mmCIF file with all atom_site columns, C-alpha atoms in Angstrom:
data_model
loop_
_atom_site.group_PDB
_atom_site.id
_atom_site.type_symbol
_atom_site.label_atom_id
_atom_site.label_alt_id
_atom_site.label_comp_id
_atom_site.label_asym_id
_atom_site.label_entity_id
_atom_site.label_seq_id
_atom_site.pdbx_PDB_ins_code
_atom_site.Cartn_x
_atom_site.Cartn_y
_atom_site.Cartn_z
_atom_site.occupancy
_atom_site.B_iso_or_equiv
_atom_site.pdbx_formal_charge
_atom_site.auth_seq_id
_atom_site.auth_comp_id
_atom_site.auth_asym_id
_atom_site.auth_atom_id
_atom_site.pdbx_PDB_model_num
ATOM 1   C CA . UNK A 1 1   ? 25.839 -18.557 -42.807 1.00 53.00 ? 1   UNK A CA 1
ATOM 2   C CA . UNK A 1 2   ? 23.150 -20.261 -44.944 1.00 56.00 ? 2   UNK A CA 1
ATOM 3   C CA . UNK A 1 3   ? 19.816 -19.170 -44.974 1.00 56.00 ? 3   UNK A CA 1
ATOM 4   C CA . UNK A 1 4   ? 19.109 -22.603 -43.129 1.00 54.00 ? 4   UNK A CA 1
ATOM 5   C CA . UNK A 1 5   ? 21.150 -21.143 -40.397 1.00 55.00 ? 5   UNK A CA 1
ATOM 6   C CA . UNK A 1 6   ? 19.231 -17.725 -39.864 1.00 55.00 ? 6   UNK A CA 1
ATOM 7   C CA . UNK A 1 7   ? 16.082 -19.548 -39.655 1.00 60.00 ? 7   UNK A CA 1
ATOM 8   C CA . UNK A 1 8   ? 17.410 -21.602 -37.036 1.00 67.00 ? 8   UNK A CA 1
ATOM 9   C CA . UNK A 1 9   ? 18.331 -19.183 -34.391 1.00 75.00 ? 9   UNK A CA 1
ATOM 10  C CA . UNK A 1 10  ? 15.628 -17.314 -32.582 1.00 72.00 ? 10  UNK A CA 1
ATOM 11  C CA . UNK A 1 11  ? 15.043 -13.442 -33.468 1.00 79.00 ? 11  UNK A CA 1
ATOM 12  C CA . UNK A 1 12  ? 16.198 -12.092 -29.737 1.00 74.00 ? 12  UNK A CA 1
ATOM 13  C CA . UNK A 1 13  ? 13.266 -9.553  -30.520 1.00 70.00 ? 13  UNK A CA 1
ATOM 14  C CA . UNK A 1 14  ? 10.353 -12.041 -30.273 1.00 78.00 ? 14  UNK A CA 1
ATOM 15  C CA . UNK A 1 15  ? 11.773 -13.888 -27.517 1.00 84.00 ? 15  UNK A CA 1
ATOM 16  C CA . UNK A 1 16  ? 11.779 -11.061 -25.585 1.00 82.00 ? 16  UNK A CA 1
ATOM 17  C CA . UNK A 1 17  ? 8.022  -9.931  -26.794 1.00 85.00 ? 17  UNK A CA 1
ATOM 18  C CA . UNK A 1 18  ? 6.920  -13.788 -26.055 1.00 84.00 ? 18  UNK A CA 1
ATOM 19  C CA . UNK A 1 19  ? 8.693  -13.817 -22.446 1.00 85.00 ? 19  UNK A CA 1
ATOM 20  C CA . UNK A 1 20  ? 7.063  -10.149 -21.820 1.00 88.00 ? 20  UNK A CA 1
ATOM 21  C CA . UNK A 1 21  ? 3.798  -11.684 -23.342 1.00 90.00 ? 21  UNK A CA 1
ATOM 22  C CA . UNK A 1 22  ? 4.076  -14.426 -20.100 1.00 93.00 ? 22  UNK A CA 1
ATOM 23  C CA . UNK A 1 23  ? 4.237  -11.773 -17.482 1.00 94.00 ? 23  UNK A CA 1
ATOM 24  C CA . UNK A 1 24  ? 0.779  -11.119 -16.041 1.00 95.00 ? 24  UNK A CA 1
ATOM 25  C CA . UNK A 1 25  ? 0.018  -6.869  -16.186 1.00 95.00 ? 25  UNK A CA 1
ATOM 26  C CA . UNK A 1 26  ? -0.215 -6.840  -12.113 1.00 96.00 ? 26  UNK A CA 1
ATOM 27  C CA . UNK A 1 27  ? 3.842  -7.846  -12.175 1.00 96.00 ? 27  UNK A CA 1
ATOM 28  C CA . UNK A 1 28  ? 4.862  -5.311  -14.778 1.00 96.00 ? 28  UNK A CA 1
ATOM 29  C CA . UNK A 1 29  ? 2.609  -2.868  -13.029 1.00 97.00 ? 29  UNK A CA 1
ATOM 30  C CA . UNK A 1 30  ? 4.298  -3.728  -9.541  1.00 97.00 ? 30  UNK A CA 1
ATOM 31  C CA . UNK A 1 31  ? 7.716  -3.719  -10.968 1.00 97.00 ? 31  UNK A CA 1
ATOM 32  C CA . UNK A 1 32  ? 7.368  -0.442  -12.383 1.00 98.00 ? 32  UNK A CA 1
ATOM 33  C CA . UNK A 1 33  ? 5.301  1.182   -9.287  1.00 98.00 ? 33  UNK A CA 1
ATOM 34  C CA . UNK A 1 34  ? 8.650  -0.399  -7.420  1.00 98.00 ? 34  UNK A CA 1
ATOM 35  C CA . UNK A 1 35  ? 10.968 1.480   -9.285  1.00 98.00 ? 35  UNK A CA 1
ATOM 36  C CA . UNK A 1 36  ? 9.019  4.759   -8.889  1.00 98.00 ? 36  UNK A CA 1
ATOM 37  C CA . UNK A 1 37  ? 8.960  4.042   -5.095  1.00 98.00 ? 37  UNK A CA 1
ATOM 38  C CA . UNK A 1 38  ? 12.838 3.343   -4.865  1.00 98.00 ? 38  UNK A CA 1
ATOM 39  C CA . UNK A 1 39  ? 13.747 6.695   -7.147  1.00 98.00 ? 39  UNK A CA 1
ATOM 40  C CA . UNK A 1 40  ? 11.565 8.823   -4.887  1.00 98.00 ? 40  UNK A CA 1
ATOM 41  C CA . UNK A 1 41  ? 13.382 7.939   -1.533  1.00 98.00 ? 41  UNK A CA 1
ATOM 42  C CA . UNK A 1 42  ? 16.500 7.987   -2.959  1.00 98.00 ? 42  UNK A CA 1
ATOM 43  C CA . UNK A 1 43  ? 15.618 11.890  -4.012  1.00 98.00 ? 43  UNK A CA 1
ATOM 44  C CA . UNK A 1 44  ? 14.149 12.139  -0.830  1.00 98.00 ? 44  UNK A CA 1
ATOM 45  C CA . UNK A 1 45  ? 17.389 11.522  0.807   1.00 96.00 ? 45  UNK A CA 1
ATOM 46  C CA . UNK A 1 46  ? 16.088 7.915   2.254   1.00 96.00 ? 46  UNK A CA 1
ATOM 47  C CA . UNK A 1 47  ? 19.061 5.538   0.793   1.00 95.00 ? 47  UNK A CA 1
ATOM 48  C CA . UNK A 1 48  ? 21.542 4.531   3.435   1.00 94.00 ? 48  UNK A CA 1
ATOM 49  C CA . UNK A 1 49  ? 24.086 4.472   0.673   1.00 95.00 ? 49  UNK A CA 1
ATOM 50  C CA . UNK A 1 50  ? 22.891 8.188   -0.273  1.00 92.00 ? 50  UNK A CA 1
ATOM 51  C CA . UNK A 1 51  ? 21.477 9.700   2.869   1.00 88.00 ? 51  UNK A CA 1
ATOM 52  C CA . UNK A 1 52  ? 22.826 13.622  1.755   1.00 93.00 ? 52  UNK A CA 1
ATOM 53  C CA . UNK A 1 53  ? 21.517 13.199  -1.669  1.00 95.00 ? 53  UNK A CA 1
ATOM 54  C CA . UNK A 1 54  ? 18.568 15.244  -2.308  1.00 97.00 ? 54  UNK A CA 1
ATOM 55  C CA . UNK A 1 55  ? 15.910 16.402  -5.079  1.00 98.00 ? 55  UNK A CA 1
ATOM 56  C CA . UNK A 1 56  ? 12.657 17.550  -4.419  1.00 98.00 ? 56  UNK A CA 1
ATOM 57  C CA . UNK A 1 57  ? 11.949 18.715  -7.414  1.00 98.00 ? 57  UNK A CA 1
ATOM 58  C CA . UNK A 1 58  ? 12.727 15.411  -8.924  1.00 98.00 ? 58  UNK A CA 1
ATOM 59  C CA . UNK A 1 59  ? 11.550 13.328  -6.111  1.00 98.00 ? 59  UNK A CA 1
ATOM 60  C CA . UNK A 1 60  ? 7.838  15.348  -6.669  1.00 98.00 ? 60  UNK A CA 1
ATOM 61  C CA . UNK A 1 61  ? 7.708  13.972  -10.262 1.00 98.00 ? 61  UNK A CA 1
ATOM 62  C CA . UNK A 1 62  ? 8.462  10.883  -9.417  1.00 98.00 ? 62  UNK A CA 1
ATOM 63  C CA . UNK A 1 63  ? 5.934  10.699  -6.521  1.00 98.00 ? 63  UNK A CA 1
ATOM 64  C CA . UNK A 1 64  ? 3.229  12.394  -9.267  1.00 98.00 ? 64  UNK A CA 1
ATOM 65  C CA . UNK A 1 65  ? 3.616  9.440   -11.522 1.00 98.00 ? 65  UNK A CA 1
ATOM 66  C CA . UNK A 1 66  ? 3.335  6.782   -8.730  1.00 98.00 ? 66  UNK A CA 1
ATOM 67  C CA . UNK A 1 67  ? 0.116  8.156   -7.652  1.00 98.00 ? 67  UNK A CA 1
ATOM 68  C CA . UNK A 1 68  ? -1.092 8.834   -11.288 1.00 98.00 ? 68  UNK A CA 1
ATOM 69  C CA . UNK A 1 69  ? 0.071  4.655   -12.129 1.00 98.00 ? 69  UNK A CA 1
ATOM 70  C CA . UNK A 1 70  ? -1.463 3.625   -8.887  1.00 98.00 ? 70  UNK A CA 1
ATOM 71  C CA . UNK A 1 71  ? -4.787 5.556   -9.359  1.00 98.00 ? 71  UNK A CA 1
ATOM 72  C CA . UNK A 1 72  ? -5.103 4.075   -12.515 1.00 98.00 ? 72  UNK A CA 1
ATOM 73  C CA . UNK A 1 73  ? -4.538 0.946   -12.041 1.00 98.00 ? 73  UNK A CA 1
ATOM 74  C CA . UNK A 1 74  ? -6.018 -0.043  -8.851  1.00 96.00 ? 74  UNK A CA 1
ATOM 75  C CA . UNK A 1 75  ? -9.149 -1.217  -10.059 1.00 95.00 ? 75  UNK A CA 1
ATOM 76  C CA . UNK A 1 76  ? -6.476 -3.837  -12.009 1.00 95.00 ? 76  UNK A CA 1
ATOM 77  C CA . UNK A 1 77  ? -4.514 -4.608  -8.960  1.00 96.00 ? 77  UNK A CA 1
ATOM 78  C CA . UNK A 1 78  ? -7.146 -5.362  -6.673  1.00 94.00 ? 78  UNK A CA 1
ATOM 79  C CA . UNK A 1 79  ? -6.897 -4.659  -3.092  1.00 94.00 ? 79  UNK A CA 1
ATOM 80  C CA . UNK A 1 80  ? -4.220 -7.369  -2.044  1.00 95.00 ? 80  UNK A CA 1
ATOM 81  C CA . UNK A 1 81  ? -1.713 -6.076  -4.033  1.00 96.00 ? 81  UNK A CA 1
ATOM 82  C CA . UNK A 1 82  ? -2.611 -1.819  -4.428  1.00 97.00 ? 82  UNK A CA 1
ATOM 83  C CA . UNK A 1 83  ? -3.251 -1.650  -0.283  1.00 97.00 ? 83  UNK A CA 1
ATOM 84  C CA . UNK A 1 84  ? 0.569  -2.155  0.518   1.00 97.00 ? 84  UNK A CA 1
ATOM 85  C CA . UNK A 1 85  ? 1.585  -0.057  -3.275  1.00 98.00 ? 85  UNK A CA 1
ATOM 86  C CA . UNK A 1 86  ? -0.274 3.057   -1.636  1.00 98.00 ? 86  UNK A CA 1
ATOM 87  C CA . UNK A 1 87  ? 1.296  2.479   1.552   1.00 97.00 ? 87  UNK A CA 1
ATOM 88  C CA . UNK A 1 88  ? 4.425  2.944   0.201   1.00 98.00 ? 88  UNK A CA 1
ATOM 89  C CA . UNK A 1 89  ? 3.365  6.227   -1.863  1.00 98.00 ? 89  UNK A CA 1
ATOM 90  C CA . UNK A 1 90  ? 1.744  7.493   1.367   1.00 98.00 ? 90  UNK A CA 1
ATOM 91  C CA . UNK A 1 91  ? 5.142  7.221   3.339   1.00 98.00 ? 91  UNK A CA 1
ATOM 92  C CA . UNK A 1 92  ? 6.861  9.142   0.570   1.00 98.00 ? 92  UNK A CA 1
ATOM 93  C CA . UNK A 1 93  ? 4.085  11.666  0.731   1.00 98.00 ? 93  UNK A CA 1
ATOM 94  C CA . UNK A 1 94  ? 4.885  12.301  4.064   1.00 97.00 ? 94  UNK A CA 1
ATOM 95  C CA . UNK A 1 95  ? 8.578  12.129  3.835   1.00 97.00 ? 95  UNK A CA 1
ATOM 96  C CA . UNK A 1 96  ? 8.663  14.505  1.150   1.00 97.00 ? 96  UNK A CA 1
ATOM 97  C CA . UNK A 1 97  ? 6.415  17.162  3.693   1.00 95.00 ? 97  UNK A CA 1
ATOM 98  C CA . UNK A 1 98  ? 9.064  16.406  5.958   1.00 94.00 ? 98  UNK A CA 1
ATOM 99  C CA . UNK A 1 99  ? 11.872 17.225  3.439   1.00 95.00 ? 99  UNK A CA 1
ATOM 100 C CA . UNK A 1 100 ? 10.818 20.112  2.162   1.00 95.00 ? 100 UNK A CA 1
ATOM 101 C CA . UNK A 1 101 ? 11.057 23.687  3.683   1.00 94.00 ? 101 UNK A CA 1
ATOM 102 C CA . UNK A 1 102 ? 8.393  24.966  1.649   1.00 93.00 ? 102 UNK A CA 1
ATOM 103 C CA . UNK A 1 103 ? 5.389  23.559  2.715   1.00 92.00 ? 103 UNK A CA 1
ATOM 104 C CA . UNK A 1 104 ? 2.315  22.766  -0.006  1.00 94.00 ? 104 UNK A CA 1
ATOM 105 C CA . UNK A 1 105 ? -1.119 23.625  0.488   1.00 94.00 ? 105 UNK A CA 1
ATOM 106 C CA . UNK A 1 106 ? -2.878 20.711  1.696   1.00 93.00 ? 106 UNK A CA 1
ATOM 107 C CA . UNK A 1 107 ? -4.059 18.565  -1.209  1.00 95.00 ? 107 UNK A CA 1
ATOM 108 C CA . UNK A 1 108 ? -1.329 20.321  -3.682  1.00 96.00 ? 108 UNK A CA 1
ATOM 109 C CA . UNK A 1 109 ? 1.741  18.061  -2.609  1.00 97.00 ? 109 UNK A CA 1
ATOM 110 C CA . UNK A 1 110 ? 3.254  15.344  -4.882  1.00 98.00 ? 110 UNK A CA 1
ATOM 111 C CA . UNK A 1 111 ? 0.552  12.945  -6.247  1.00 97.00 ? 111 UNK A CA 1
ATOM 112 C CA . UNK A 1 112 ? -2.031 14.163  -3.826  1.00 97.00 ? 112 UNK A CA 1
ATOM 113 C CA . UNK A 1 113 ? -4.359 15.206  -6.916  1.00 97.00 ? 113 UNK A CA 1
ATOM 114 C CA . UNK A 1 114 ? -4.898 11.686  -6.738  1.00 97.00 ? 114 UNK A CA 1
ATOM 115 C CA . UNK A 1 115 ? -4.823 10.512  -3.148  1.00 96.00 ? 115 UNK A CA 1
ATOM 116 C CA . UNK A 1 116 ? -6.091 13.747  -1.628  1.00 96.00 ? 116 UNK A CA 1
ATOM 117 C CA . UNK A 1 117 ? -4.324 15.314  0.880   1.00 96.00 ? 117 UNK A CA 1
ATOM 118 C CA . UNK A 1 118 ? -1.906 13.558  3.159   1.00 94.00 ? 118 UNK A CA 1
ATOM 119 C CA . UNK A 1 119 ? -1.343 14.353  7.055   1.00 90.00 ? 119 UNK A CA 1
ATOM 120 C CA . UNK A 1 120 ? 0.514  12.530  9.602   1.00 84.00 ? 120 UNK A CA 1
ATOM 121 C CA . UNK A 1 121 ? -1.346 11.002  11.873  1.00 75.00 ? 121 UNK A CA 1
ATOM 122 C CA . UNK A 1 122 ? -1.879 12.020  15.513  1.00 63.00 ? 122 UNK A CA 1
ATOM 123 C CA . UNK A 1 123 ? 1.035  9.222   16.414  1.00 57.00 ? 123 UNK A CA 1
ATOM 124 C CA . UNK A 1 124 ? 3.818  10.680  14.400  1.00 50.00 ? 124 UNK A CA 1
ATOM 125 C CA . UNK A 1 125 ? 3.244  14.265  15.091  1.00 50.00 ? 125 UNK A CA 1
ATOM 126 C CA . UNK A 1 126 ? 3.774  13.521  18.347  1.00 46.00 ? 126 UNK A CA 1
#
């Protein structure tokens, strides 16, 4: 290979930084608030591939970090795209309460340092 070769072909490195650079920070924050959402309920036992697997204790970190990302970044996401994001980390809020056999106080549970505490409401206690 000459060195008019190497010049030639594109560093894989800063193709991959330019075609991250093109990705606006409300997709990479959606994407990764996604994948928090989708390891939580498979800890929580919510998978239909995995419905006897799980991990609260890992499912609680997991549910921390969404609500720390989505407290954070909120203000970035605007409404249209944080209202159905919190939705999401509400229902695994309350799925995890469900879960577990230990109940938290109200206002300690997974991520609800950030949210406050989380209840059902009057329709599903029913």
């Amino acid at each position: 290979m000459t060195d008019a070769d190497a010049t030639s072909q594109p560093d894989p490195l800063s193709t991959a930084s330019r075609d991250i650079a093109e990705v606006p920070a409300v997709e990479i924050i959606s994407t990764a608030a996604l994948h928090l959402m989708s390891a939580a309920a498979v800890n929580l036992g919510l998978a239909a591939d995995l419905p006897d697997h799980k991990d609260l204790d890992e499912a609680r970190s997991l549910i921390d970090s969404l609500a720390g990302l989505l407290d954070a970044a909120a203000p970035a996401l605007g409404h249209h795209h944080a209202a159905p994001l919190k939705d999401g980390l509400r229902s695994l809020q309350l799925a995890f309460r469900e879960a577990s056999t230990i109940q938290d106080e109200a206002g300690q549970g997974p991520g609800e340092k950030y949210t406050g505490a989380v209840y059902p409401t009057a329709t599903q206690r029913s």
